[in-house]
PDB file of C-alpha atoms in Angstrom:
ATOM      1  CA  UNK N  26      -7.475   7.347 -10.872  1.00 39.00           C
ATOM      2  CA  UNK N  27      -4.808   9.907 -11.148  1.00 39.00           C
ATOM      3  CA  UNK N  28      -1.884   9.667 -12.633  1.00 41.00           C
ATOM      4  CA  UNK N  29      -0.840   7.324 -15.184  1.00 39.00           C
ATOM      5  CA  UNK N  30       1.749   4.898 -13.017  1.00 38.00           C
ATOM      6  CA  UNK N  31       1.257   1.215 -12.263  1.00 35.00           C
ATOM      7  CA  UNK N  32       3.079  -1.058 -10.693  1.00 37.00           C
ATOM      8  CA  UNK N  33       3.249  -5.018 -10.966  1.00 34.00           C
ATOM      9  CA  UNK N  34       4.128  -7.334  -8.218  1.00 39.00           C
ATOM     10  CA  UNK N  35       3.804 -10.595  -7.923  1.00 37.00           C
ATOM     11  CA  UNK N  36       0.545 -11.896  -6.604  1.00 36.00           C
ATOM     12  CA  UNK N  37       1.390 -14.799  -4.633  1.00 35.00           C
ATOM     13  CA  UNK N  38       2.097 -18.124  -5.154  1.00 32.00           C
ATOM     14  CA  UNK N  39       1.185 -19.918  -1.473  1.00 31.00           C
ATOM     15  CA  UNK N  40      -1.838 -18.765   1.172  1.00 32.00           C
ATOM     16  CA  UNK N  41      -0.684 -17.279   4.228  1.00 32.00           C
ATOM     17  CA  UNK N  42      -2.604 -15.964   7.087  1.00 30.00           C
ATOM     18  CA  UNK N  43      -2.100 -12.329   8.946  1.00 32.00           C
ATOM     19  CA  UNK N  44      -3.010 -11.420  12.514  1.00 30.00           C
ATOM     20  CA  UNK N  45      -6.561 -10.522  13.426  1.00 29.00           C
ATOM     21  CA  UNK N  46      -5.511  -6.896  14.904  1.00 29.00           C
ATOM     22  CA  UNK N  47      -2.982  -4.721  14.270  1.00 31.00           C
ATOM     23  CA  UNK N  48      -1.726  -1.737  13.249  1.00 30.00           C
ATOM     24  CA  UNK N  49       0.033  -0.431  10.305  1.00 36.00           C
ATOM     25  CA  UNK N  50       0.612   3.057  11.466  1.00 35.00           C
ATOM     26  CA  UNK N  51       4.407   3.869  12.134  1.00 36.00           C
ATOM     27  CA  UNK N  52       6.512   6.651  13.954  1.00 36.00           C
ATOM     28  CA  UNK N  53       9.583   8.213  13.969  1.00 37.00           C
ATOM     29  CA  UNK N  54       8.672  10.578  10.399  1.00 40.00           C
ATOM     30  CA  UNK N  55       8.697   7.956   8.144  1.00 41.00           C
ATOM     31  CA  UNK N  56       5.826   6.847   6.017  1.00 41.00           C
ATOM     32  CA  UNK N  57       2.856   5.420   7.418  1.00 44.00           C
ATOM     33  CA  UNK N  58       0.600   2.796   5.119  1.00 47.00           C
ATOM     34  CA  UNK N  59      -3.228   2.396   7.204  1.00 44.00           C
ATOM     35  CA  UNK N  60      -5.506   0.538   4.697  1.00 45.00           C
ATOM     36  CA  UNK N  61      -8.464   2.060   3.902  1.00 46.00           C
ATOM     37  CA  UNK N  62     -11.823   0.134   4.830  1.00 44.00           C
ATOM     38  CA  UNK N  63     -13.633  -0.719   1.477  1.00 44.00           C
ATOM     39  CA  UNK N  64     -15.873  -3.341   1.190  1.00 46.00           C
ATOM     40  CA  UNK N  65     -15.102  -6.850  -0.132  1.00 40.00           C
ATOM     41  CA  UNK N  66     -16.114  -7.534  -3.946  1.00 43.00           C
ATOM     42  CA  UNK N  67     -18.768  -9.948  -4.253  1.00 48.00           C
ATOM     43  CA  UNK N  68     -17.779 -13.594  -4.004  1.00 49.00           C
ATOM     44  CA  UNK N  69     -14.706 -12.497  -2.292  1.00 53.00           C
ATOM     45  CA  UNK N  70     -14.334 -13.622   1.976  1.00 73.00           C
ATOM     46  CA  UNK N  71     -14.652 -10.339   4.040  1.00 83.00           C
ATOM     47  CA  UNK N  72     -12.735 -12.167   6.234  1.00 88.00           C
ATOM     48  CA  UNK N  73     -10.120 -13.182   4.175  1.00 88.00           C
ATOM     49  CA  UNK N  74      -9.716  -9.473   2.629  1.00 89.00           C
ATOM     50  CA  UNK N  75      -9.155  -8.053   5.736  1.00 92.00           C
ATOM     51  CA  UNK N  76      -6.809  -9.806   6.752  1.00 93.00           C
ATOM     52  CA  UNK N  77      -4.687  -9.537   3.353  1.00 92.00           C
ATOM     53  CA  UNK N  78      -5.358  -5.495   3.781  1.00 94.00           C
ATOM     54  CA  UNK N  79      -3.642  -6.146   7.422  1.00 96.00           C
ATOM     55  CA  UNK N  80      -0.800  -7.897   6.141  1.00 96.00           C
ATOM     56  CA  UNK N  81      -0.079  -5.966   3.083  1.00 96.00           C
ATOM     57  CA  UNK N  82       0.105  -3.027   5.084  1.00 96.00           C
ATOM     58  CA  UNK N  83       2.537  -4.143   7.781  1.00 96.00           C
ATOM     59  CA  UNK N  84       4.490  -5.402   5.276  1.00 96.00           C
ATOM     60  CA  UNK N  85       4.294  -1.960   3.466  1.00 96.00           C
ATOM     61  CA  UNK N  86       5.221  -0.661   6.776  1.00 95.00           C
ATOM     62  CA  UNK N  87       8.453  -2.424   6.688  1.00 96.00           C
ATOM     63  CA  UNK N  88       9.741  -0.664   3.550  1.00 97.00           C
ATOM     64  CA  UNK N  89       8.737   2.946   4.315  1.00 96.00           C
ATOM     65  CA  UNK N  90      11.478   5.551   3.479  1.00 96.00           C
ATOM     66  CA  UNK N  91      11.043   8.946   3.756  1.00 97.00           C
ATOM     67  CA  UNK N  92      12.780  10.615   0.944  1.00 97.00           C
ATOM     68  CA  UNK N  93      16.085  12.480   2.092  1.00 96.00           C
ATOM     69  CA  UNK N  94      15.317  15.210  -0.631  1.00 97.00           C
ATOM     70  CA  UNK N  95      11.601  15.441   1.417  1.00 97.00           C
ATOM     71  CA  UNK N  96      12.522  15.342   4.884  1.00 97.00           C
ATOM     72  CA  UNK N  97      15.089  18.506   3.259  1.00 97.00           C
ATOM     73  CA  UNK N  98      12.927  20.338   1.949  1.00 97.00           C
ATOM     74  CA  UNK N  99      10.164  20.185   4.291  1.00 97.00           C
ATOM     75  CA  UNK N 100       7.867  18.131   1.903  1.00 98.00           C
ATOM     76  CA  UNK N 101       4.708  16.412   3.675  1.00 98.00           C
ATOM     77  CA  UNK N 102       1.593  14.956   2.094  1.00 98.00           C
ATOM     78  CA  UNK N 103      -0.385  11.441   1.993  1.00 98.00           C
ATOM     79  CA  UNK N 104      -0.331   9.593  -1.142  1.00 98.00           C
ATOM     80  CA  UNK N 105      -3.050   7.001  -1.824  1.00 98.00           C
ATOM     81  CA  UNK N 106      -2.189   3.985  -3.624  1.00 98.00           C
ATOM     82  CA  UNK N 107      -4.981   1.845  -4.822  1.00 97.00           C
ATOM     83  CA  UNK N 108      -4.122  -2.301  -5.096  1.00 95.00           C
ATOM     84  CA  UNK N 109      -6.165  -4.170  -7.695  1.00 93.00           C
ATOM     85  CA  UNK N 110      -5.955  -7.929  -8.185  1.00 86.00           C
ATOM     86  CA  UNK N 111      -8.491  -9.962 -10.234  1.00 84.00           C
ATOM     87  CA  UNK N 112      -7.474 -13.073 -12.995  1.00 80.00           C
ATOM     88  CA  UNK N 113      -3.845 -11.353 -13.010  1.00 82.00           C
ATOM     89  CA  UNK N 114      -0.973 -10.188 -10.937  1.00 85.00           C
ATOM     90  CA  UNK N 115      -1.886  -7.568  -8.562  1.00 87.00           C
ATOM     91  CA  UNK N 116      -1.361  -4.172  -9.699  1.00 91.00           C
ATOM     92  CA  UNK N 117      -0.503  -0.852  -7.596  1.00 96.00           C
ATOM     93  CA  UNK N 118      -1.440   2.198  -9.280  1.00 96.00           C
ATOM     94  CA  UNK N 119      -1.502   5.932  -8.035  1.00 97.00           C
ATOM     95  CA  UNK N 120      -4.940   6.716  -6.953  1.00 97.00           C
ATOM     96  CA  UNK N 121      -4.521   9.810  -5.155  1.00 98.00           C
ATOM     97  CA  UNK N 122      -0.844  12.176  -5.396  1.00 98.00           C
ATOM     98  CA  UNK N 123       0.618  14.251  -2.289  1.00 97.00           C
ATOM     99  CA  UNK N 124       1.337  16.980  -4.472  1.00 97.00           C
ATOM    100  CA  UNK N 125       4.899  15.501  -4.431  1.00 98.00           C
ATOM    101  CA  UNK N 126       5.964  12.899  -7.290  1.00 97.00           C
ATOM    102  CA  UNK N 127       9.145  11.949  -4.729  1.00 98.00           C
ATOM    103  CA  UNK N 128       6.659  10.943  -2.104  1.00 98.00           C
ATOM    104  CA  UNK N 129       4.586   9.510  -4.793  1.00 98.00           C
ATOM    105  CA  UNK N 130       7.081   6.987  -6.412  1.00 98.00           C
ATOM    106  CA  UNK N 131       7.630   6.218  -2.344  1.00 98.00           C
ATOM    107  CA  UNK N 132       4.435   5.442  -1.519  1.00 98.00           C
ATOM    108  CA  UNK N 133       4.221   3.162  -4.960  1.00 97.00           C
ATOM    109  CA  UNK N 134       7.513   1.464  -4.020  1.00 97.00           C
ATOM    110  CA  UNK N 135       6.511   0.598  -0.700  1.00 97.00           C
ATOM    111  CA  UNK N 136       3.102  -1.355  -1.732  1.00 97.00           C
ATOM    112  CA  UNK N 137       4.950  -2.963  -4.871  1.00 97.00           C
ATOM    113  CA  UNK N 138       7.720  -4.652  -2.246  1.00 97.00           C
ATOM    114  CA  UNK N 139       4.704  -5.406  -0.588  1.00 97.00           C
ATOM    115  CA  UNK N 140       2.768  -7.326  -2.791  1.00 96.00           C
ATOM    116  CA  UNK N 141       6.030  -8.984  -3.668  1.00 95.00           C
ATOM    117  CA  UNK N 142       6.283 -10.606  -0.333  1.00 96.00           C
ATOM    118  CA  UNK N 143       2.985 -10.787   1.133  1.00 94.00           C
ATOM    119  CA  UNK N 144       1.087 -14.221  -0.341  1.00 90.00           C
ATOM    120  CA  UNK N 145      -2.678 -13.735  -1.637  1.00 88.00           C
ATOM    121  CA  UNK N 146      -4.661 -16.146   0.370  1.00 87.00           C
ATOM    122  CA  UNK N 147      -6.276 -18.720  -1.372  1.00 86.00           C
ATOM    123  CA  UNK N 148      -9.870 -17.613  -1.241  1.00 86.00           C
ATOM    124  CA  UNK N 149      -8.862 -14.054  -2.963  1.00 86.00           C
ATOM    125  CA  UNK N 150      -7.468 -15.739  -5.818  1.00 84.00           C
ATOM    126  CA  UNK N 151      -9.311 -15.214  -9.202  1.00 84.00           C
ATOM    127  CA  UNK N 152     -11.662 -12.877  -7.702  1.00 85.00           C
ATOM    128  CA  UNK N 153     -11.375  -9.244  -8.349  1.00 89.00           C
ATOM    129  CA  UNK N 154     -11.261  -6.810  -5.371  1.00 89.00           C
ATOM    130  CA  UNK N 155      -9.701  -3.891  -4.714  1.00 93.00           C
ATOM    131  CA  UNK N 156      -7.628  -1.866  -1.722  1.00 93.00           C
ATOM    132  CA  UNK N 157      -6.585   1.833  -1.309  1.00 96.00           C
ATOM    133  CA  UNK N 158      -3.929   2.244   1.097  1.00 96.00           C
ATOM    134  CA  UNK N 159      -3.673   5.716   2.543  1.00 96.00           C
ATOM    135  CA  UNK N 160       0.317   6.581   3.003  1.00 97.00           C
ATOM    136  CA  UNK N 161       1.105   9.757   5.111  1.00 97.00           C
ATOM    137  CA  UNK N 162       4.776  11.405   5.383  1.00 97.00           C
ATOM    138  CA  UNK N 163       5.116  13.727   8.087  1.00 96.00           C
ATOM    139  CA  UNK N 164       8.297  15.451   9.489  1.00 95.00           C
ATOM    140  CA  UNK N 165       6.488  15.071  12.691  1.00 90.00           C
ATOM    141  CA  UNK N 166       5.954  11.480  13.343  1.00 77.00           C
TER     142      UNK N 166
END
C-alpha cells in the first residue's frame, strides 16, 4: 500500500440492495470511480460484493470534484483507493497515488462520503473483503 493515509467511514448500519448493471464512469472532466474486479474473500457472497462495489461506486460518483488548483494547472492522473472492511468500520486507504497529493486527498474524499452513505449488505458484514476503486481525473472527460 502506498502512502500512509486512511480513512474511516461508517460501515453501515441497515442492508440495502444496488442495481445489477451499471456504470460508475462519469463525464464532463470530473473524477471517475470504476471498481476494480477482485475476487470475493472466502465466505463472502460474490453476489452480494458486487453489487456493494456497484453501489459504492455510483455513490462515489456523486461526490467527484475535480480540484480547481488541478483543472489550473493541468494536473491529470488516476488514483487508486483500496476499501477494506472486516470485524470493523470500513476503511479507505491510498493504494495507488496519481503523482498528485490534491487528486489524492480527492479520490480519498470521494470513497469516504461513500462509505458514509452507502449501507453494507447484510451478508458482507463480519467478513473481511476488500475493493480497489480505480479514480481517473482527466481535463478531457
Amino acid at each position: 500500500m502506498t502512502g500512509g493515509r486512511v480513512v474511516m467511514a461508517n460501515g453501515g448500519a441497515s442492508a440495502g440492495t444496488a442495481p445489477a448493471a451499471a456504470t460508475a464512469a462519469g463525464g464532463g472532466g470530473e473524477a471517475s470511480a470504476v471498481p476494480a474486479a477482485l475476487p470475493a474473500r472466502e465466505g463472502a457472497s460474490g453476489d452480494a460484493l458486487r453489487q456493494y462495489r456497484l453501489a459504492l461506486a455510483l455513490e462515489a460518483r456523486r461526490f467527484k470534484r475535480y480540484p480547481r488548483l488541478a483543472r489550473e494547472r493541468a494536473w491529470e492522473g488516476t488514483v487508486e483507493v483500496a476499501v477494506r472492511l472486516g470485524s470493523g468500520p470500513a476503511l479507505a486507504s491510498l493504494e495507488h497515488s496519481s503523482g498528485y497529493g490534491l487528486l489524492d486527498d480527492q479520490g480519498l474524499e470521494m470513497v469516504r462520503q461513500a462509505l458514509a452513505v452507502t449501507p453494507v449488505p447484510e451478508a458482507l458484514r463480519g467478513r473481511e473483503w476488500r475493493l480497489v476503486f480505480p479514480i481517473q481525473f482527466s481535463l478531457e472527460e
